[in-house]
């Protein structure tokens, strides 16, 4: 009986730890996908120059690297999520600024 209890508790604990490890990734991934769509829209509507596109893609790569590094140990800490979300905030502002700066791709 005790052996079954220990195995059950171990399984529950492992699932809780795994759930906490990836708690922030769904939100981060959704936001990353929306930002990619905004960049693609700016490209389609000729609102972004080649240089602006290059800078925005570099910013997206930076965020993906941050996310990969943060999850490399299997746990996303609160501080790591906050850093990634702050980087996404900066990237979102950059997308808006570049799309609305009256420069067009020729």
Coordinates of C-alpha atoms in Angstrom, one line a residue:
X1 CA 0.0 0.0 0.0
X2 CA 2.8 2.4 0.9
X3 CA 4.6 1.7 -2.3
X4 CA 1.6 2.6 -4.4
X5 CA 1.1 5.8 -2.4
X6 CA 4.8 6.8 -3.0
X7 CA 4.5 6.0 -6.7
X8 CA 1.3 8.0 -7.0
X9 CA 2.6 11.0 -5.2
X10 CA 5.8 10.9 -7.3
X11 CA 3.7 10.9 -10.5
X12 CA 1.6 13.8 -9.3
X13 CA 4.7 15.8 -8.3
X14 CA 6.4 15.2 -11.6
X15 CA 3.3 16.3 -13.6
X16 CA 3.0 19.5 -11.5
X17 CA 6.6 20.4 -12.1
X18 CA 6.3 19.7 -15.8
X19 CA 3.2 21.9 -15.9
X20 CA 4.9 24.8 -14.1
X21 CA 7.9 24.5 -16.4
X22 CA 5.9 25.4 -19.5
X23 CA 3.3 27.7 -17.9
X24 CA 4.5 30.8 -19.8
X25 CA 5.3 29.3 -23.2
X26 CA 1.7 29.2 -24.7
X27 CA 1.2 32.9 -24.1
X28 CA 4.7 33.8 -25.4
X29 CA 4.2 31.6 -28.5
X30 CA 0.8 33.2 -29.3
X31 CA 2.2 36.6 -29.0
X32 CA 5.2 35.7 -31.2
X33 CA 2.9 34.4 -33.9
X34 CA 0.8 37.6 -33.8
X35 CA 3.9 39.7 -34.2
X36 CA 5.1 37.6 -37.1
X37 CA 1.7 38.2 -38.7
X38 CA 2.0 41.9 -38.2
X39 CA 5.5 41.9 -39.8
X40 CA 4.2 39.9 -42.8
X41 CA 1.2 42.3 -43.1
X42 CA 3.6 45.3 -43.2
X43 CA 5.6 43.6 -45.9
X44 CA 2.5 42.8 -48.0
X45 CA 1.2 46.4 -47.7
X46 CA 4.7 47.7 -48.5
X47 CA 4.8 49.6 -45.2
X48 CA 8.3 48.3 -44.3
X49 CA 11.6 48.8 -46.0
X50 CA 14.2 46.0 -46.4
X51 CA 16.2 47.4 -43.6
X52 CA 13.2 47.6 -41.3
X53 CA 12.3 44.1 -42.1
X54 CA 15.8 42.9 -41.4
X55 CA 15.8 44.7 -38.0
X56 CA 12.4 43.2 -37.1
X57 CA 13.4 39.7 -38.1
X58 CA 16.6 40.1 -36.0
X59 CA 14.4 41.1 -33.0
X60 CA 12.2 38.1 -33.4
X61 CA 15.3 35.8 -33.6
X62 CA 16.6 37.4 -30.4
X63 CA 13.3 36.7 -28.6
X64 CA 13.3 33.0 -29.9
X65 CA 16.9 32.7 -28.6
X66 CA 15.9 34.1 -25.2
X67 CA 13.0 31.6 -25.0
X68 CA 15.1 28.7 -26.0
X69 CA 17.8 29.6 -23.4
X70 CA 15.1 30.1 -20.7
X71 CA 13.6 26.7 -21.4
X72 CA 16.9 24.8 -21.7
X73 CA 16.8 23.7 -18.1
X74 CA 13.1 22.7 -18.3
X75 CA 11.8 25.5 -16.1
X76 CA 10.6 28.9 -17.0
X77 CA 11.0 31.1 -14.0
X78 CA 9.0 34.2 -13.4
X79 CA 12.0 36.4 -14.1
X80 CA 12.7 34.7 -17.4
X81 CA 9.0 35.1 -18.5
X82 CA 9.1 38.8 -17.5
X83 CA 12.3 39.3 -19.5
X84 CA 10.9 37.7 -22.6
X85 CA 7.6 39.6 -22.3
X86 CA 9.5 42.9 -21.9
X87 CA 11.5 42.0 -25.1
X88 CA 8.2 41.3 -26.8
X89 CA 6.9 44.7 -25.7
X90 CA 9.9 46.4 -27.2
X91 CA 9.5 44.4 -30.4
X92 CA 5.8 45.3 -30.6
X93 CA 6.6 49.0 -30.3
X94 CA 9.3 48.7 -33.0
X95 CA 6.8 47.0 -35.4
X96 CA 4.3 49.8 -34.8
X97 CA 6.9 52.5 -35.3
X98 CA 8.3 51.0 -38.5
X99 CA 4.8 50.4 -40.0
X100 CA 3.7 53.9 -39.3
X101 CA 6.8 56.0 -40.2
X102 CA 5.7 56.9 -43.7
X103 CA 8.6 55.1 -45.3
X104 CA 7.5 52.6 -48.1
X105 CA 9.3 49.8 -49.9
X106 CA 9.9 50.6 -53.6

